[in-house]
Amino acid sequence: MKEAARCVDLSAPGPHIFLLVADIILLSTNTSEPDTLQQIFGEEVLKYTLVLITDGHTVGKQTIQNLIQNPDTDAPEIIRTCDSDYVKSAQSHAPALLEYVQQCILALKQLVGRCGNRYHVFDHVFHPSQREVTELLEKIDRLVEENRGRHYSQEMYREEET
């Protein structure tokens, strides 16, 4: 916790956003990031958080967007309409892999929901397109506007410490 306090102090007046990077294929095993952020920085932190989903190509960017924009759609339906070669291969050859992909999709749905449905997808984390980067920066600007330009402040963090 002392290191978290130091981070907040070093970033004075405070960060405008927290960018939570999530690899879609690892989500089913590690969905505690929002809890960890809240434990360290307090309840308010998720109002300043945007989820960056990496390796979107494995499930398909359209699939991820459909999942988040249509919260009533279940994972099996999403997978049936998925255009990803990775998922199509899993459907026919590896039922256990398909179940794992479903778990990842459900974990993603929960993660993004807890962060106010704010997310962005990079198809390939090491080679994002210029368009993907530009769109991410635009979303960051919108989040800053939503929070009226306020920083996540040292006062917010200190309130949580007590």
PDB file of C-alpha atoms in Angstrom:
ATOM      1  CA  MET A   1       0.000   0.000   0.000  1.00  0.00           C
ATOM      2  CA  LYS A   2       2.904   2.345   0.623  1.00  0.00           C
ATOM      3  CA  GLU A   3       3.980   1.896  -3.006  1.00  0.00           C
ATOM      4  CA  ALA A   4       0.457   2.767  -4.184  1.00  0.00           C
ATOM      5  CA  ALA A   5       0.532   5.941  -2.116  1.00  0.00           C
ATOM      6  CA  ARG A   6       3.904   6.773  -3.614  1.00  0.00           C
ATOM      7  CA  CYS A   7       2.512   6.241  -7.145  1.00  0.00           C
ATOM      8  CA  VAL A   8      -0.354   8.612  -6.451  1.00  0.00           C
ATOM      9  CA  ASP A   9       2.052  11.178  -4.973  1.00  0.00           C
ATOM     10  CA  LEU A  10       4.445  10.897  -7.934  1.00  0.00           C
ATOM     11  CA  SER A  11       1.624  11.396 -10.422  1.00  0.00           C
ATOM     12  CA  ALA A  12       0.357  14.557  -8.730  1.00  0.00           C
ATOM     13  CA  PRO A  13      -2.137  16.027  -9.271  1.00  0.00           C
ATOM     14  CA  GLY A  14      -3.199  12.462 -10.142  1.00  0.00           C
ATOM     15  CA  PRO A  15      -3.935  10.321 -13.195  1.00  0.00           C
ATOM     16  CA  HIS A  16      -6.833  11.167 -15.487  1.00  0.00           C
ATOM     17  CA  ILE A  17      -7.468   7.488 -16.195  1.00  0.00           C
ATOM     18  CA  PHE A  18      -6.353   3.992 -15.297  1.00  0.00           C
ATOM     19  CA  LEU A  19      -5.815   1.761 -18.324  1.00  0.00           C
ATOM     20  CA  LEU A  20      -6.505  -1.835 -17.336  1.00  0.00           C
ATOM     21  CA  VAL A  21      -4.874  -4.121 -19.909  1.00  0.00           C
ATOM     22  CA  ALA A  22      -6.584  -7.495 -20.277  1.00  0.00           C
ATOM     23  CA  ASP A  23      -5.568 -10.360 -22.552  1.00  0.00           C
ATOM     24  CA  ILE A  24      -8.828 -12.013 -23.546  1.00  0.00           C
ATOM     25  CA  ILE A  25      -7.366 -15.534 -23.473  1.00  0.00           C
ATOM     26  CA  LEU A  26      -6.128 -15.155 -19.891  1.00  0.00           C
ATOM     27  CA  LEU A  27      -9.314 -13.646 -18.483  1.00  0.00           C
ATOM     28  CA  SER A  28     -10.994 -16.800 -17.236  1.00  0.00           C
ATOM     29  CA  THR A  29      -8.174 -17.417 -14.798  1.00  0.00           C
ATOM     30  CA  ASN A  30      -7.642 -13.859 -13.566  1.00  0.00           C
ATOM     31  CA  THR A  31     -10.683 -11.626 -13.174  1.00  0.00           C
ATOM     32  CA  SER A  32      -9.713  -9.919  -9.950  1.00  0.00           C
ATOM     33  CA  GLU A  33      -8.102  -6.811 -11.455  1.00  0.00           C
ATOM     34  CA  PRO A  34     -10.998  -4.457 -10.577  1.00  0.00           C
ATOM     35  CA  ASP A  35     -11.006  -5.787  -7.009  1.00  0.00           C
ATOM     36  CA  THR A  36      -7.261  -5.250  -6.748  1.00  0.00           C
ATOM     37  CA  LEU A  37      -7.531  -1.712  -8.121  1.00  0.00           C
ATOM     38  CA  GLN A  38     -10.318  -0.936  -5.667  1.00  0.00           C
ATOM     39  CA  GLN A  39      -8.395  -2.417  -2.734  1.00  0.00           C
ATOM     40  CA  ILE A  40      -5.379  -0.291  -3.566  1.00  0.00           C
ATOM     41  CA  PHE A  41      -6.959   2.926  -4.832  1.00  0.00           C
ATOM     42  CA  GLY A  42     -10.552   2.844  -3.535  1.00  0.00           C
ATOM     43  CA  GLU A  43     -14.074   2.499  -4.884  1.00  0.00           C
ATOM     44  CA  GLU A  44     -13.844   5.592  -7.101  1.00  0.00           C
ATOM     45  CA  VAL A  45     -11.029   4.152  -9.227  1.00  0.00           C
ATOM     46  CA  LEU A  46     -13.353   2.237 -11.561  1.00  0.00           C
ATOM     47  CA  LYS A  47     -14.941   5.540 -12.640  1.00  0.00           C
ATOM     48  CA  TYR A  48     -11.512   6.380 -14.059  1.00  0.00           C
ATOM     49  CA  THR A  49     -10.805   2.973 -15.605  1.00  0.00           C
ATOM     50  CA  LEU A  50     -10.870   1.923 -19.260  1.00  0.00           C
ATOM     51  CA  VAL A  51     -10.234  -1.723 -20.206  1.00  0.00           C
ATOM     52  CA  LEU A  52      -7.816  -2.312 -23.079  1.00  0.00           C
ATOM     53  CA  ILE A  53      -8.487  -5.777 -24.479  1.00  0.00           C
ATOM     54  CA  THR A  54      -5.491  -7.270 -26.244  1.00  0.00           C
ATOM     55  CA  ASP A  55      -5.327 -10.054 -28.807  1.00  0.00           C
ATOM     56  CA  GLY A  56      -8.864  -9.363 -29.939  1.00  0.00           C
ATOM     57  CA  HIS A  57      -8.141 -11.307 -33.117  1.00  0.00           C
ATOM     58  CA  THR A  58      -8.364 -14.593 -31.204  1.00  0.00           C
ATOM     59  CA  VAL A  59     -12.091 -14.154 -30.636  1.00  0.00           C
ATOM     60  CA  GLY A  60     -12.832 -11.427 -33.145  1.00  0.00           C
ATOM     61  CA  LYS A  61     -13.321  -7.711 -32.566  1.00  0.00           C
ATOM     62  CA  GLN A  62     -16.929  -7.870 -33.790  1.00  0.00           C
ATOM     63  CA  THR A  63     -17.605 -10.707 -31.344  1.00  0.00           C
ATOM     64  CA  ILE A  64     -16.279  -8.669 -28.431  1.00  0.00           C
ATOM     65  CA  GLN A  65     -18.317  -5.617 -29.439  1.00  0.00           C
ATOM     66  CA  ASN A  66     -21.481  -7.714 -29.827  1.00  0.00           C
ATOM     67  CA  LEU A  67     -20.958  -9.235 -26.413  1.00  0.00           C
ATOM     68  CA  ILE A  68     -20.558  -5.902 -24.674  1.00  0.00           C
ATOM     69  CA  GLN A  69     -23.259  -4.045 -26.592  1.00  0.00           C
ATOM     70  CA  ASN A  70     -25.800  -6.881 -26.219  1.00  0.00           C
ATOM     71  CA  PRO A  71     -25.444  -7.966 -22.593  1.00  0.00           C
ATOM     72  CA  ASP A  72     -28.339 -10.435 -22.819  1.00  0.00           C
ATOM     73  CA  THR A  73     -26.539 -12.513 -25.443  1.00  0.00           C
ATOM     74  CA  ASP A  74     -24.959 -15.581 -23.889  1.00  0.00           C
ATOM     75  CA  ALA A  75     -21.512 -16.962 -24.651  1.00  0.00           C
ATOM     76  CA  PRO A  76     -22.664 -19.959 -26.758  1.00  0.00           C
ATOM     77  CA  GLU A  77     -24.673 -17.639 -29.036  1.00  0.00           C
ATOM     78  CA  ILE A  78     -21.711 -15.294 -29.379  1.00  0.00           C
ATOM     79  CA  ILE A  79     -19.460 -18.208 -30.281  1.00  0.00           C
ATOM     80  CA  ARG A  80     -21.927 -19.567 -32.875  1.00  0.00           C
ATOM     81  CA  THR A  81     -21.785 -16.239 -34.713  1.00  0.00           C
ATOM     82  CA  CYS A  82     -18.051 -15.683 -34.234  1.00  0.00           C
ATOM     83  CA  ASP A  83     -15.900 -15.084 -37.314  1.00  0.00           C
ATOM     84  CA  SER A  84     -12.585 -16.013 -35.687  1.00  0.00           C
ATOM     85  CA  ASP A  85     -10.644 -18.944 -37.160  1.00  0.00           C
ATOM     86  CA  TYR A  86      -9.359 -19.673 -33.641  1.00  0.00           C
ATOM     87  CA  VAL A  87     -12.891 -20.149 -32.307  1.00  0.00           C
ATOM     88  CA  LYS A  88     -14.133 -22.003 -35.412  1.00  0.00           C
ATOM     89  CA  SER A  89     -11.300 -24.486 -34.959  1.00  0.00           C
ATOM     90  CA  ALA A  90     -12.188 -24.930 -31.294  1.00  0.00           C
ATOM     91  CA  GLN A  91     -15.835 -25.573 -32.164  1.00  0.00           C
ATOM     92  CA  SER A  92     -15.019 -28.565 -34.303  1.00  0.00           C
ATOM     93  CA  HIS A  93     -11.882 -30.008 -32.708  1.00  0.00           C
ATOM     94  CA  ALA A  94     -11.656 -29.183 -29.043  1.00  0.00           C
ATOM     95  CA  PRO A  95     -14.772 -28.984 -26.871  1.00  0.00           C
ATOM     96  CA  ALA A  96     -12.620 -28.212 -23.814  1.00  0.00           C
ATOM     97  CA  LEU A  97     -11.041 -25.268 -25.632  1.00  0.00           C
ATOM     98  CA  LEU A  98     -14.487 -24.050 -26.654  1.00  0.00           C
ATOM     99  CA  GLU A  99     -15.593 -24.163 -23.014  1.00  0.00           C
ATOM    100  CA  TYR A 100     -12.468 -22.202 -22.051  1.00  0.00           C
ATOM    101  CA  VAL A 101     -13.237 -19.559 -24.688  1.00  0.00           C
ATOM    102  CA  GLN A 102     -16.784 -19.302 -23.284  1.00  0.00           C
ATOM    103  CA  GLN A 103     -15.340 -18.736 -19.800  1.00  0.00           C
ATOM    104  CA  CYS A 104     -13.056 -16.022 -21.170  1.00  0.00           C
ATOM    105  CA  ILE A 105     -15.977 -14.291 -22.871  1.00  0.00           C
ATOM    106  CA  LEU A 106     -18.054 -14.343 -19.690  1.00  0.00           C
ATOM    107  CA  ALA A 107     -15.106 -13.027 -17.672  1.00  0.00           C
ATOM    108  CA  LEU A 108     -14.642 -10.237 -20.215  1.00  0.00           C
ATOM    109  CA  LYS A 109     -18.315  -9.323 -19.977  1.00  0.00           C
ATOM    110  CA  GLN A 110     -18.056  -9.027 -16.180  1.00  0.00           C
ATOM    111  CA  LEU A 111     -14.776  -7.101 -16.263  1.00  0.00           C
ATOM    112  CA  VAL A 112     -15.954  -4.500 -18.757  1.00  0.00           C
ATOM    113  CA  GLY A 113     -19.288  -4.152 -16.959  1.00  0.00           C
ATOM    114  CA  ARG A 114     -17.564  -3.364 -13.677  1.00  0.00           C
ATOM    115  CA  CYS A 115     -15.542  -0.675 -15.437  1.00  0.00           C
ATOM    116  CA  GLY A 116     -18.601   1.161 -16.746  1.00  0.00           C
ATOM    117  CA  ASN A 117     -18.609  -0.654 -20.112  1.00  0.00           C
ATOM    118  CA  ARG A 118     -15.559   1.375 -21.141  1.00  0.00           C
ATOM    119  CA  TYR A 119     -13.251  -0.680 -23.295  1.00  0.00           C
ATOM    120  CA  HIS A 120     -11.121  -0.724 -26.403  1.00  0.00           C
ATOM    121  CA  VAL A 121      -9.830  -3.663 -28.446  1.00  0.00           C
ATOM    122  CA  PHE A 122      -6.407  -4.083 -29.988  1.00  0.00           C
ATOM    123  CA  ASP A 123      -6.352  -6.971 -32.446  1.00  0.00           C
ATOM    124  CA  HIS A 124      -2.627  -7.486 -31.914  1.00  0.00           C
ATOM    125  CA  VAL A 125      -1.082  -5.927 -28.831  1.00  0.00           C
ATOM    126  CA  PHE A 126       2.429  -5.621 -30.276  1.00  0.00           C
ATOM    127  CA  HIS A 127       1.272  -4.212 -33.614  1.00  0.00           C
ATOM    128  CA  PRO A 128      -1.842  -2.096 -33.099  1.00  0.00           C
ATOM    129  CA  SER A 129      -2.938  -0.193 -36.158  1.00  0.00           C
ATOM    130  CA  GLN A 130      -2.790   3.598 -36.220  1.00  0.00           C
ATOM    131  CA  ARG A 131      -6.604   3.579 -36.302  1.00  0.00           C
ATOM    132  CA  GLU A 132      -6.766   1.436 -33.140  1.00  0.00           C
ATOM    133  CA  VAL A 133      -4.379   3.781 -31.327  1.00  0.00           C
ATOM    134  CA  THR A 134      -6.277   6.886 -32.462  1.00  0.00           C
ATOM    135  CA  GLU A 135      -9.601   5.393 -31.356  1.00  0.00           C
ATOM    136  CA  LEU A 136      -8.093   4.513 -27.955  1.00  0.00           C
ATOM    137  CA  LEU A 137      -6.894   8.087 -27.473  1.00  0.00           C
ATOM    138  CA  GLU A 138     -10.360   9.374 -28.412  1.00  0.00           C
ATOM    139  CA  LYS A 139     -11.948   7.075 -25.817  1.00  0.00           C
ATOM    140  CA  ILE A 140      -9.472   8.287 -23.214  1.00  0.00           C
ATOM    141  CA  ASP A 141     -10.424  11.885 -24.042  1.00  0.00           C
ATOM    142  CA  ARG A 142     -14.127  11.003 -23.667  1.00  0.00           C
ATOM    143  CA  LEU A 143     -13.488   9.410 -20.272  1.00  0.00           C
ATOM    144  CA  VAL A 144     -11.633  12.521 -19.133  1.00  0.00           C
ATOM    145  CA  GLU A 145     -14.623  14.586 -20.294  1.00  0.00           C
ATOM    146  CA  GLU A 146     -17.061  12.272 -18.469  1.00  0.00           C
ATOM    147  CA  ASN A 147     -15.095  12.919 -15.289  1.00  0.00           C
ATOM    148  CA  ARG A 148     -15.160  16.666 -16.072  1.00  0.00           C
ATOM    149  CA  GLY A 149     -11.385  16.768 -16.416  1.00  0.00           C
ATOM    150  CA  ARG A 150     -10.888  15.767 -12.793  1.00  0.00           C
ATOM    151  CA  HIS A 151      -7.913  13.674 -11.829  1.00  0.00           C
ATOM    152  CA  TYR A 152      -8.037  10.667  -9.578  1.00  0.00           C
ATOM    153  CA  SER A 153      -6.660  12.684  -6.723  1.00  0.00           C
ATOM    154  CA  GLN A 154      -4.446  12.146  -3.732  1.00  0.00           C
ATOM    155  CA  GLU A 155      -7.448  13.101  -1.586  1.00  0.00           C
ATOM    156  CA  MET A 156      -9.544  10.270  -3.072  1.00  0.00           C
ATOM    157  CA  TYR A 157      -6.760   7.829  -2.347  1.00  0.00           C
ATOM    158  CA  ARG A 158      -6.214   9.137   1.182  1.00  0.00           C
ATOM    159  CA  GLU A 159      -9.955   8.879   1.920  1.00  0.00           C
ATOM    160  CA  GLU A 160      -9.756   5.222   0.974  1.00  0.00           C
ATOM    161  CA  GLU A 161      -6.672   4.668   3.160  1.00  0.00           C
ATOM    162  CA  THR A 162      -8.509   5.762   6.307  1.00  0.00           C
TER     163      THR A 162
END
